[in-house]
Each structure stands twice: as C-alpha cells, then as structure tokens.
C-alpha cells in the first residue's frame, strides 16, 4: 500500500488509495510522529516539519522514541501488575511497533483495545492492520469532544465501564490550546472510569527556572510547532499533574520519561531535552 516518494527519500502511502479527506499538502501530527519513530507513513511536508524540529531540538527523534518506550512500560504495568484487560488509547497515531494491543495481549490475548484518533489516515491504516483482530477497534474521533468518544457505539459495545479501564492520553493534551480546556477534556474522559482504573499521560514540559536551558529549548520548540502544526504547548509540571485529577500517581510520579521505571541500562543521549517531556501513571482509588 505504498510507493516511493516523489523526491526518492522514502515510502509513502499511494495517494490514489487515500481518502479525499487526507490532505498530503499540510503536515499531520500523526505523520510527523511516525517519522520520528522511523516509520514510512509520512509525506515530504511532514518530514520538513520533523527535520525543522530536529534543528531546533536536536534529539527530538530520540524523545519520540522515549515516549513509545514509556507507552510500553505503562501498558505492561497496567496489564501485568494491575490486571487491566481493556484499554482506550486517545490520539493513538499511526500503527507502529509496540502498539497497546501488542503489549497488553502478551499478558492476556483476550485484552480489548480501542484506538482513537482524529486523523483519517490513522483510521485507514489502523483498520487495515487490525482487520482480522477481533479484540481491537479503531474509531475516528476528536479528543476535544469527549462525548464523541465515550458515546461512540463501538466504544460502548466494546468497553465495559463497570470494570477497570486503562485510559491513555499520551502526547495528546499538549496539542490542545489553553482555550480548548485540556483540563476539562481530561476530567470528562476520566469521569466514567471506576475504581481500579488508570490514566497514563505524557506531555511536553517547560520546567521553568528549575532547568533554564531546557526551558529555553521548550520555548523555541513551542514556537516552531505552532508555526508549522498550529498546536503545541509545553506546560509546567504542576499543570500536567492537574490532568490526573484525584487519581493517585503511581511511583515514581510525574517525571521525565526515562525516569518512569526504565531499565537501569536505559541511556539518554540528549540531556537538554530530558526535562521537556514528562509522563506519569495514576490509579483511581
């Protein structure tokens, strides 16, 4: 389902097979992230943004990979240590290695996963990849409208909200502007979750005076993202912590991504970006 790009730099989906709503002339958050992860489901305009980000924030590609590794660790914790058997992944992005269902189903093949994204290309690729997998669903919806997710017929038929759910909001809330009320969005998505449920969040962070060089880096990256993608907020640790509401943070709390239960041998090349990407997992008591 791919062809060589016009500039010969890599494979991309065949435009003739893409739905009309997929605009290949404008960068997509999902496709830029795909490039950071070494994927091929991106276009020249996406690579231009990704390469510009690399110039402003050398190591941005490594940060994207750290976020993927964080996903694997939090999902494994929820599935293997807490016994969660159903997950909702908001802003899931394009399928790649180590997807939520792959990690969780290593623990229990019957685990159910719903992927949610507003990018039509994610819907096309996700459904093609998971066409034979009865334990996963892919829906197109926007995180800015939690009702479109929670009241979606497929979600209601597939997820039993009387039992614990693992809700993932990884690298999604920082793409909501302040006026779009990310705290309210997070609260509405948490609301139907019962005791024993979890929320995992990763978010771009501006650490402020605690790490001034990283704070400057965060400000430059925020400017680049907003100029090219129209979104991107590097928020403070306190702001990010607020998105967990009254859920109780699991040790080690909200920390730079490599600090969340990474293997002792985990090595971070770019220390300047270390404090600009935070993550945490919290449980509803």
PDB file of C-alpha atoms in Angstrom:
ATOM      1  CA  UNK A   1       0.000   0.000   0.000  1.00  0.00           C
ATOM      2  CA  UNK A   2       2.938   2.321  -0.555  1.00  0.00           C
ATOM      3  CA  UNK A   3       5.069   3.835  -3.271  1.00  0.00           C
ATOM      4  CA  UNK A   4       8.328   5.711  -3.447  1.00  0.00           C
ATOM      5  CA  UNK A   5       8.070   9.382  -2.596  1.00  0.00           C
ATOM      6  CA  UNK A   6       8.475  11.928  -5.349  1.00  0.00           C
ATOM      7  CA  UNK A   7      11.847  13.024  -4.015  1.00  0.00           C
ATOM      8  CA  UNK A   8      13.025   9.439  -3.586  1.00  0.00           C
ATOM      9  CA  UNK A   9      13.578   9.750   0.149  1.00  0.00           C
ATOM     10  CA  UNK A  10      11.242   7.026   1.304  1.00  0.00           C
ATOM     11  CA  UNK A  11       7.998   5.096   1.002  1.00  0.00           C
ATOM     12  CA  UNK A  12       4.615   6.674   1.484  1.00  0.00           C
ATOM     13  CA  UNK A  13       1.019   5.598   1.064  1.00  0.00           C
ATOM     14  CA  UNK A  14      -0.265   5.536  -2.513  1.00  0.00           C
ATOM     15  CA  UNK A  15      -2.199   8.772  -2.989  1.00  0.00           C
ATOM     16  CA  UNK A  16      -4.644   7.049  -5.298  1.00  0.00           C
ATOM     17  CA  UNK A  17      -5.715   4.785  -2.450  1.00  0.00           C
ATOM     18  CA  UNK A  18      -6.103   7.509   0.175  1.00  0.00           C
ATOM     19  CA  UNK A  19      -9.480   9.012   1.122  1.00  0.00           C
ATOM     20  CA  UNK A  20     -10.069  12.522  -0.188  1.00  0.00           C
ATOM     21  CA  UNK A  21     -10.049  13.970   3.340  1.00  0.00           C
ATOM     22  CA  UNK A  22      -6.345  13.141   3.737  1.00  0.00           C
ATOM     23  CA  UNK A  23      -4.507  16.343   2.806  1.00  0.00           C
ATOM     24  CA  UNK A  24      -0.954  15.494   1.767  1.00  0.00           C
ATOM     25  CA  UNK A  25      -0.034  19.176   1.346  1.00  0.00           C
ATOM     26  CA  UNK A  26      -0.330  20.010   5.063  1.00  0.00           C
ATOM     27  CA  UNK A  27       1.711  18.436   7.856  1.00  0.00           C
ATOM     28  CA  UNK A  28      -0.035  15.984  10.170  1.00  0.00           C
ATOM     29  CA  UNK A  29       0.871  15.477  13.829  1.00  0.00           C
ATOM     30  CA  UNK A  30       0.423  11.700  13.436  1.00  0.00           C
ATOM     31  CA  UNK A  31       2.644  11.553  10.359  1.00  0.00           C
ATOM     32  CA  UNK A  32       5.369  13.763  11.867  1.00  0.00           C
ATOM     33  CA  UNK A  33       5.424  11.463  14.897  1.00  0.00           C
ATOM     34  CA  UNK A  34       5.532   8.482  12.544  1.00  0.00           C
ATOM     35  CA  UNK A  35       8.722   9.925  11.019  1.00  0.00           C
ATOM     36  CA  UNK A  36      10.268  10.351  14.475  1.00  0.00           C
ATOM     37  CA  UNK A  37       9.624   6.644  15.106  1.00  0.00           C
ATOM     38  CA  UNK A  38      11.283   5.620  11.839  1.00  0.00           C
ATOM     39  CA  UNK A  39       8.018   4.931  10.017  1.00  0.00           C
ATOM     40  CA  UNK A  40       7.273   5.428   6.328  1.00  0.00           C
ATOM     41  CA  UNK A  41       3.663   6.613   6.506  1.00  0.00           C
ATOM     42  CA  UNK A  42       4.551  10.254   6.005  1.00  0.00           C
ATOM     43  CA  UNK A  43       4.939  12.791   3.225  1.00  0.00           C
ATOM     44  CA  UNK A  44       7.535  15.391   2.278  1.00  0.00           C
ATOM     45  CA  UNK A  45       5.681  18.142   4.151  1.00  0.00           C
ATOM     46  CA  UNK A  46       5.729  16.029   7.339  1.00  0.00           C
ATOM     47  CA  UNK A  47       9.437  15.347   7.008  1.00  0.00           C
ATOM     48  CA  UNK A  48      10.124  19.050   6.535  1.00  0.00           C
ATOM     49  CA  UNK A  49       8.474  19.822   9.876  1.00  0.00           C
ATOM     50  CA  UNK A  50      10.240  16.924  11.591  1.00  0.00           C
ATOM     51  CA  UNK A  51      13.622  17.987  10.225  1.00  0.00           C
ATOM     52  CA  UNK A  52      12.989  21.589  11.297  1.00  0.00           C
ATOM     53  CA  UNK A  53      12.175  20.313  14.789  1.00  0.00           C
ATOM     54  CA  UNK A  54      15.451  18.426  14.805  1.00  0.00           C
ATOM     55  CA  UNK A  55      17.333  21.651  14.054  1.00  0.00           C
ATOM     56  CA  UNK A  56      15.682  23.496  16.934  1.00  0.00           C
ATOM     57  CA  UNK A  57      15.713  20.492  19.283  1.00  0.00           C
ATOM     58  CA  UNK A  58      18.460  18.027  18.376  1.00  0.00           C
ATOM     59  CA  UNK A  59      17.349  14.750  19.888  1.00  0.00           C
ATOM     60  CA  UNK A  60      13.637  15.278  19.158  1.00  0.00           C
ATOM     61  CA  UNK A  61      13.585  11.932  17.373  1.00  0.00           C
ATOM     62  CA  UNK A  62      15.012  10.268  20.472  1.00  0.00           C
ATOM     63  CA  UNK A  63      12.301  11.962  22.558  1.00  0.00           C
ATOM     64  CA  UNK A  64       9.623  10.427  20.323  1.00  0.00           C
ATOM     65  CA  UNK A  65      11.186   7.015  20.827  1.00  0.00           C
ATOM     66  CA  UNK A  66      11.281   7.575  24.592  1.00  0.00           C
ATOM     67  CA  UNK A  67       7.560   8.290  24.527  1.00  0.00           C
ATOM     68  CA  UNK A  68       6.948   4.996  22.731  1.00  0.00           C
ATOM     69  CA  UNK A  69       9.048   3.168  25.306  1.00  0.00           C
ATOM     70  CA  UNK A  70       7.069   4.877  28.085  1.00  0.00           C
ATOM     71  CA  UNK A  71       3.851   3.582  26.477  1.00  0.00           C
ATOM     72  CA  UNK A  72       5.173   0.035  26.569  1.00  0.00           C
ATOM     73  CA  UNK A  73       6.139   0.294  30.238  1.00  0.00           C
ATOM     74  CA  UNK A  74       2.884   1.807  31.488  1.00  0.00           C
ATOM     75  CA  UNK A  75       0.726  -0.612  29.471  1.00  0.00           C
ATOM     76  CA  UNK A  76       2.731  -3.575  30.742  1.00  0.00           C
ATOM     77  CA  UNK A  77       2.316  -2.334  34.314  1.00  0.00           C
ATOM     78  CA  UNK A  78      -1.450  -1.965  33.936  1.00  0.00           C
ATOM     79  CA  UNK A  79      -1.856  -5.349  32.248  1.00  0.00           C
ATOM     80  CA  UNK A  80       0.671  -7.484  34.117  1.00  0.00           C
ATOM     81  CA  UNK A  81       0.740  -5.903  37.588  1.00  0.00           C
ATOM     82  CA  UNK A  82      -2.747  -4.403  37.900  1.00  0.00           C
ATOM     83  CA  UNK A  83      -4.759  -6.874  35.828  1.00  0.00           C
ATOM     84  CA  UNK A  84      -6.351  -4.312  33.477  1.00  0.00           C
ATOM     85  CA  UNK A  85      -7.942  -6.042  30.483  1.00  0.00           C
ATOM     86  CA  UNK A  86      -9.390  -3.135  28.500  1.00  0.00           C
ATOM     87  CA  UNK A  87      -7.737   0.000  27.195  1.00  0.00           C
ATOM     88  CA  UNK A  88      -8.681   3.198  25.368  1.00  0.00           C
ATOM     89  CA  UNK A  89      -5.802   4.910  23.565  1.00  0.00           C
ATOM     90  CA  UNK A  90      -6.673   8.557  22.791  1.00  0.00           C
ATOM     91  CA  UNK A  91      -4.641  10.112  19.976  1.00  0.00           C
ATOM     92  CA  UNK A  92      -3.136   6.732  19.161  1.00  0.00           C
ATOM     93  CA  UNK A  93      -1.338   7.815  15.996  1.00  0.00           C
ATOM     94  CA  UNK A  94      -0.301   5.588  13.121  1.00  0.00           C
ATOM     95  CA  UNK A  95       0.287   1.903  13.918  1.00  0.00           C
ATOM     96  CA  UNK A  96       3.907   1.032  14.573  1.00  0.00           C
ATOM     97  CA  UNK A  97       5.848  -1.495  16.637  1.00  0.00           C
ATOM     98  CA  UNK A  98       4.824  -1.939  20.266  1.00  0.00           C
ATOM     99  CA  UNK A  99       1.201  -0.844  19.924  1.00  0.00           C
ATOM    100  CA  UNK A 100      -1.017  -1.005  23.021  1.00  0.00           C
ATOM    101  CA  UNK A 101      -2.758  -4.221  21.974  1.00  0.00           C
ATOM    102  CA  UNK A 102       0.553  -5.947  21.260  1.00  0.00           C
ATOM    103  CA  UNK A 103       1.949  -5.116  24.693  1.00  0.00           C
ATOM    104  CA  UNK A 104      -1.245  -5.884  26.618  1.00  0.00           C
ATOM    105  CA  UNK A 105      -2.066  -9.073  24.717  1.00  0.00           C
ATOM    106  CA  UNK A 106       1.312 -10.526  25.559  1.00  0.00           C
ATOM    107  CA  UNK A 107      -0.141 -10.710  29.071  1.00  0.00           C
ATOM    108  CA  UNK A 108      -3.658 -11.764  28.065  1.00  0.00           C
ATOM    109  CA  UNK A 109      -4.635 -12.302  24.403  1.00  0.00           C
ATOM    110  CA  UNK A 110      -8.264 -11.501  25.267  1.00  0.00           C
ATOM    111  CA  UNK A 111      -7.453  -7.910  26.278  1.00  0.00           C
ATOM    112  CA  UNK A 112      -9.575  -5.367  24.418  1.00  0.00           C
ATOM    113  CA  UNK A 113      -8.214  -2.113  22.998  1.00  0.00           C
ATOM    114  CA  UNK A 114      -9.930   0.836  21.340  1.00  0.00           C
ATOM    115  CA  UNK A 115      -7.724   3.218  19.373  1.00  0.00           C
ATOM    116  CA  UNK A 116      -8.976   6.779  18.891  1.00  0.00           C
ATOM    117  CA  UNK A 117      -7.567   9.414  16.545  1.00  0.00           C
ATOM    118  CA  UNK A 118      -8.922  12.303  14.505  1.00  0.00           C
ATOM    119  CA  UNK A 119      -6.523  11.751  11.600  1.00  0.00           C
ATOM    120  CA  UNK A 120      -8.287   9.900   8.741  1.00  0.00           C
ATOM    121  CA  UNK A 121      -5.012   8.274   7.721  1.00  0.00           C
ATOM    122  CA  UNK A 122      -4.803   6.609  11.134  1.00  0.00           C
ATOM    123  CA  UNK A 123      -8.265   5.179  10.569  1.00  0.00           C
ATOM    124  CA  UNK A 124      -7.284   3.767   7.153  1.00  0.00           C
ATOM    125  CA  UNK A 125      -4.053   2.180   8.332  1.00  0.00           C
ATOM    126  CA  UNK A 126      -5.363   1.061  11.704  1.00  0.00           C
ATOM    127  CA  UNK A 127      -8.358  -0.753  10.296  1.00  0.00           C
ATOM    128  CA  UNK A 128      -6.271  -2.390   7.572  1.00  0.00           C
ATOM    129  CA  UNK A 129      -3.745  -3.638  10.115  1.00  0.00           C
ATOM    130  CA  UNK A 130      -6.324  -4.849  12.619  1.00  0.00           C
ATOM    131  CA  UNK A 131      -8.942  -6.169  10.196  1.00  0.00           C
ATOM    132  CA  UNK A 132      -8.585  -9.732  11.489  1.00  0.00           C
ATOM    133  CA  UNK A 133      -8.165  -8.835  15.151  1.00  0.00           C
ATOM    134  CA  UNK A 134     -11.500  -9.115  16.979  1.00  0.00           C
ATOM    135  CA  UNK A 135     -10.034  -7.734  20.194  1.00  0.00           C
ATOM    136  CA  UNK A 136      -9.275  -4.247  18.835  1.00  0.00           C
ATOM    137  CA  UNK A 137     -11.272  -1.369  17.392  1.00  0.00           C
ATOM    138  CA  UNK A 138     -10.210   1.851  15.665  1.00  0.00           C
ATOM    139  CA  UNK A 139     -12.509   4.873  15.685  1.00  0.00           C
ATOM    140  CA  UNK A 140     -12.148   8.365  14.280  1.00  0.00           C
ATOM    141  CA  UNK A 141     -12.986  10.989  16.903  1.00  0.00           C
ATOM    142  CA  UNK A 142     -11.502  14.156  18.345  1.00  0.00           C
ATOM    143  CA  UNK A 143     -10.213  14.349  21.917  1.00  0.00           C
ATOM    144  CA  UNK A 144     -11.611  17.874  22.108  1.00  0.00           C
ATOM    145  CA  UNK A 145     -15.062  16.280  22.093  1.00  0.00           C
ATOM    146  CA  UNK A 146     -15.006  13.548  24.779  1.00  0.00           C
ATOM    147  CA  UNK A 147     -18.677  12.783  24.150  1.00  0.00           C
ATOM    148  CA  UNK A 148     -17.821  11.663  20.595  1.00  0.00           C
ATOM    149  CA  UNK A 149     -15.573   9.045  22.164  1.00  0.00           C
ATOM    150  CA  UNK A 150     -17.468   7.937  25.255  1.00  0.00           C
ATOM    151  CA  UNK A 151     -20.833   7.780  23.477  1.00  0.00           C
ATOM    152  CA  UNK A 152     -19.491   6.119  20.340  1.00  0.00           C
ATOM    153  CA  UNK A 153     -21.474   2.908  19.746  1.00  0.00           C
ATOM    154  CA  UNK A 154     -18.344   0.838  19.134  1.00  0.00           C
ATOM    155  CA  UNK A 155     -16.778   2.061  22.362  1.00  0.00           C
ATOM    156  CA  UNK A 156     -19.941   1.377  24.385  1.00  0.00           C
ATOM    157  CA  UNK A 157     -20.285  -2.113  22.887  1.00  0.00           C
ATOM    158  CA  UNK A 158     -16.612  -2.955  23.320  1.00  0.00           C
ATOM    159  CA  UNK A 159     -15.644  -1.412  26.659  1.00  0.00           C
ATOM    160  CA  UNK A 160     -17.331  -2.384  29.931  1.00  0.00           C
ATOM    161  CA  UNK A 161     -17.158   0.766  32.057  1.00  0.00           C
ATOM    162  CA  UNK A 162     -18.261  -1.164  35.138  1.00  0.00           C
ATOM    163  CA  UNK A 163     -14.777  -2.710  35.143  1.00  0.00           C
ATOM    164  CA  UNK A 164     -11.329  -1.041  35.308  1.00  0.00           C
ATOM    165  CA  UNK A 165     -10.095   0.659  32.151  1.00  0.00           C
ATOM    166  CA  UNK A 166      -6.627   1.821  31.187  1.00  0.00           C
ATOM    167  CA  UNK A 167      -7.019   5.265  29.598  1.00  0.00           C
ATOM    168  CA  UNK A 168      -4.019   6.547  27.666  1.00  0.00           C
ATOM    169  CA  UNK A 169      -3.602  10.219  26.777  1.00  0.00           C
ATOM    170  CA  UNK A 170      -0.049  10.139  25.515  1.00  0.00           C
ATOM    171  CA  UNK A 171       1.217  13.190  23.634  1.00  0.00           C
ATOM    172  CA  UNK A 172      -2.319  14.459  23.031  1.00  0.00           C
ATOM    173  CA  UNK A 173      -3.145  17.088  25.680  1.00  0.00           C
ATOM    174  CA  UNK A 174      -0.178  19.253  24.662  1.00  0.00           C
ATOM    175  CA  UNK A 175      -1.856  19.628  21.255  1.00  0.00           C
ATOM    176  CA  UNK A 176      -4.886  21.269  22.868  1.00  0.00           C
ATOM    177  CA  UNK A 177      -4.694  25.037  23.214  1.00  0.00           C
ATOM    178  CA  UNK A 178      -5.401  26.567  26.603  1.00  0.00           C
ATOM    179  CA  UNK A 179      -8.739  27.908  25.345  1.00  0.00           C
ATOM    180  CA  UNK A 180      -9.745  24.356  24.373  1.00  0.00           C
ATOM    181  CA  UNK A 181      -9.740  23.459  28.083  1.00  0.00           C
ATOM    182  CA  UNK A 182      -7.403  20.454  28.239  1.00  0.00           C
ATOM    183  CA  UNK A 183      -8.085  20.088  31.974  1.00  0.00           C
ATOM    184  CA  UNK A 184     -11.820  19.865  31.289  1.00  0.00           C
ATOM    185  CA  UNK A 185     -11.253  17.381  28.469  1.00  0.00           C
ATOM    186  CA  UNK A 186      -9.141  15.170  30.740  1.00  0.00           C
ATOM    187  CA  UNK A 187     -11.751  15.378  33.501  1.00  0.00           C
ATOM    188  CA  UNK A 188     -14.588  14.348  31.180  1.00  0.00           C
ATOM    189  CA  UNK A 189     -12.595  11.400  29.848  1.00  0.00           C
ATOM    190  CA  UNK A 190     -11.751  10.279  33.401  1.00  0.00           C
ATOM    191  CA  UNK A 191     -15.317  10.677  34.670  1.00  0.00           C
ATOM    192  CA  UNK A 192     -16.784   7.257  33.705  1.00  0.00           C
ATOM    193  CA  UNK A 193     -13.802   5.270  34.998  1.00  0.00           C
ATOM    194  CA  UNK A 194     -14.386   3.078  38.052  1.00  0.00           C
ATOM    195  CA  UNK A 195     -12.087   2.303  40.968  1.00  0.00           C
ATOM    196  CA  UNK A 196      -9.000   0.389  39.848  1.00  0.00           C
ATOM    197  CA  UNK A 197      -8.851   2.226  36.520  1.00  0.00           C
ATOM    198  CA  UNK A 198      -5.722   4.063  35.381  1.00  0.00           C
ATOM    199  CA  UNK A 199      -4.834   7.169  33.405  1.00  0.00           C
ATOM    200  CA  UNK A 200      -1.467   7.464  31.656  1.00  0.00           C
ATOM    201  CA  UNK A 201      -0.338  10.872  30.394  1.00  0.00           C
ATOM    202  CA  UNK A 202       2.765  12.076  28.591  1.00  0.00           C
ATOM    203  CA  UNK A 203       3.127  15.760  27.825  1.00  0.00           C
ATOM    204  CA  UNK A 204       5.649  18.311  26.556  1.00  0.00           C
ATOM    205  CA  UNK A 205       7.034  20.149  29.583  1.00  0.00           C
ATOM    206  CA  UNK A 206       8.587  23.532  30.266  1.00  0.00           C
ATOM    207  CA  UNK A 207      10.450  23.055  33.563  1.00  0.00           C
ATOM    208  CA  UNK A 208      10.954  26.796  34.108  1.00  0.00           C
ATOM    209  CA  UNK A 209      13.658  28.106  36.432  1.00  0.00           C
ATOM    210  CA  UNK A 210      14.481  24.617  37.703  1.00  0.00           C
ATOM    211  CA  UNK A 211      16.164  23.860  34.359  1.00  0.00           C
ATOM    212  CA  UNK A 212      16.655  27.156  32.490  1.00  0.00           C
ATOM    213  CA  UNK A 213      18.446  25.739  29.415  1.00  0.00           C
ATOM    214  CA  UNK A 214      15.701  23.166  28.923  1.00  0.00           C
ATOM    215  CA  UNK A 215      13.101  25.886  29.455  1.00  0.00           C
ATOM    216  CA  UNK A 216      14.612  27.937  26.622  1.00  0.00           C
ATOM    217  CA  UNK A 217      14.644  24.835  24.425  1.00  0.00           C
ATOM    218  CA  UNK A 218      10.975  24.221  25.229  1.00  0.00           C
ATOM    219  CA  UNK A 219      10.024  27.791  24.287  1.00  0.00           C
ATOM    220  CA  UNK A 220      11.808  27.506  20.923  1.00  0.00           C
ATOM    221  CA  UNK A 221      10.153  24.164  20.187  1.00  0.00           C
ATOM    222  CA  UNK A 222       6.719  25.535  21.123  1.00  0.00           C
ATOM    223  CA  UNK A 223       7.176  28.416  18.655  1.00  0.00           C
ATOM    224  CA  UNK A 224       8.195  26.002  15.868  1.00  0.00           C
ATOM    225  CA  UNK A 225       5.281  23.647  16.469  1.00  0.00           C
ATOM    226  CA  UNK A 226       2.692  26.410  16.499  1.00  0.00           C
ATOM    227  CA  UNK A 227       4.059  27.989  13.339  1.00  0.00           C
ATOM    228  CA  UNK A 228       4.070  24.683  11.423  1.00  0.00           C
ATOM    229  CA  UNK A 229       1.383  22.498  13.018  1.00  0.00           C
ATOM    230  CA  UNK A 230      -0.786  25.110  14.691  1.00  0.00           C
ATOM    231  CA  UNK A 231      -0.549  23.331  18.051  1.00  0.00           C
ATOM    232  CA  UNK A 232       1.907  22.502  20.809  1.00  0.00           C
ATOM    233  CA  UNK A 233       2.066  23.644  24.448  1.00  0.00           C
ATOM    234  CA  UNK A 234       4.989  22.934  26.741  1.00  0.00           C
ATOM    235  CA  UNK A 235       3.281  23.167  30.143  1.00  0.00           C
ATOM    236  CA  UNK A 236       4.651  23.169  33.687  1.00  0.00           C
ATOM    237  CA  UNK A 237       4.845  20.011  35.810  1.00  0.00           C
ATOM    238  CA  UNK A 238       2.091  21.387  38.073  1.00  0.00           C
ATOM    239  CA  UNK A 239      -0.220  21.974  35.101  1.00  0.00           C
ATOM    240  CA  UNK A 240       0.383  18.447  33.807  1.00  0.00           C
ATOM    241  CA  UNK A 241      -0.165  16.920  37.264  1.00  0.00           C
ATOM    242  CA  UNK A 242      -3.574  18.599  37.339  1.00  0.00           C
ATOM    243  CA  UNK A 243      -4.725  16.483  34.393  1.00  0.00           C
ATOM    244  CA  UNK A 244      -4.727  13.396  36.653  1.00  0.00           C
ATOM    245  CA  UNK A 245      -7.420  14.936  38.856  1.00  0.00           C
ATOM    246  CA  UNK A 246      -7.990  12.984  42.076  1.00  0.00           C
ATOM    247  CA  UNK A 247      -6.346   9.833  40.717  1.00  0.00           C
ATOM    248  CA  UNK A 248      -3.320   8.718  42.759  1.00  0.00           C
ATOM    249  CA  UNK A 249       0.026   8.864  40.967  1.00  0.00           C
ATOM    250  CA  UNK A 250       1.885   5.563  40.806  1.00  0.00           C
ATOM    251  CA  UNK A 251       5.552   5.698  41.817  1.00  0.00           C
ATOM    252  CA  UNK A 252       7.743   7.407  40.711  1.00  0.00           C
ATOM    253  CA  UNK A 253       5.057  10.036  39.953  1.00  0.00           C
ATOM    254  CA  UNK A 254       5.216  12.588  37.143  1.00  0.00           C
ATOM    255  CA  UNK A 255       8.807  12.517  35.900  1.00  0.00           C
ATOM    256  CA  UNK A 256      10.911  12.882  32.743  1.00  0.00           C
ATOM    257  CA  UNK A 257      10.000   9.921  30.531  1.00  0.00           C
ATOM    258  CA  UNK A 258      13.272   7.989  31.006  1.00  0.00           C
ATOM    259  CA  UNK A 259      12.763   8.083  34.781  1.00  0.00           C
ATOM    260  CA  UNK A 260       9.468   6.183  34.681  1.00  0.00           C
ATOM    261  CA  UNK A 261      10.605   2.645  35.571  1.00  0.00           C
ATOM    262  CA  UNK A 262      13.096   2.384  32.736  1.00  0.00           C
ATOM    263  CA  UNK A 263      15.684  -0.369  32.761  1.00  0.00           C
ATOM    264  CA  UNK A 264      18.898   0.607  34.600  1.00  0.00           C
ATOM    265  CA  UNK A 265      20.775   0.316  31.301  1.00  0.00           C
ATOM    266  CA  UNK A 266      18.496   2.862  29.564  1.00  0.00           C
ATOM    267  CA  UNK A 267      20.711   5.580  28.099  1.00  0.00           C
ATOM    268  CA  UNK A 268      19.659   9.120  27.212  1.00  0.00           C
ATOM    269  CA  UNK A 269      21.833  10.800  24.576  1.00  0.00           C
ATOM    270  CA  UNK A 270      20.364  14.298  24.649  1.00  0.00           C
ATOM    271  CA  UNK A 271      20.203  15.636  28.191  1.00  0.00           C
ATOM    272  CA  UNK A 272      18.934  19.089  27.104  1.00  0.00           C
ATOM    273  CA  UNK A 273      15.565  17.571  26.146  1.00  0.00           C
ATOM    274  CA  UNK A 274      15.463  15.380  29.252  1.00  0.00           C
ATOM    275  CA  UNK A 275      13.265  17.809  31.197  1.00  0.00           C
ATOM    276  CA  UNK A 276      10.994  18.804  28.296  1.00  0.00           C
ATOM    277  CA  UNK A 277       8.909  15.609  28.074  1.00  0.00           C
ATOM    278  CA  UNK A 278       7.213  14.244  31.207  1.00  0.00           C
ATOM    279  CA  UNK A 279       4.974  11.282  31.882  1.00  0.00           C
ATOM    280  CA  UNK A 280       3.080   9.600  34.657  1.00  0.00           C
ATOM    281  CA  UNK A 281       0.507   6.952  35.520  1.00  0.00           C
ATOM    282  CA  UNK A 282      -2.267   7.369  38.095  1.00  0.00           C
ATOM    283  CA  UNK A 283      -4.842   4.994  39.592  1.00  0.00           C
ATOM    284  CA  UNK A 284      -8.410   5.749  40.647  1.00  0.00           C
ATOM    285  CA  UNK A 285      -8.732   4.674  44.315  1.00  0.00           C
TER     286      UNK A 285
END
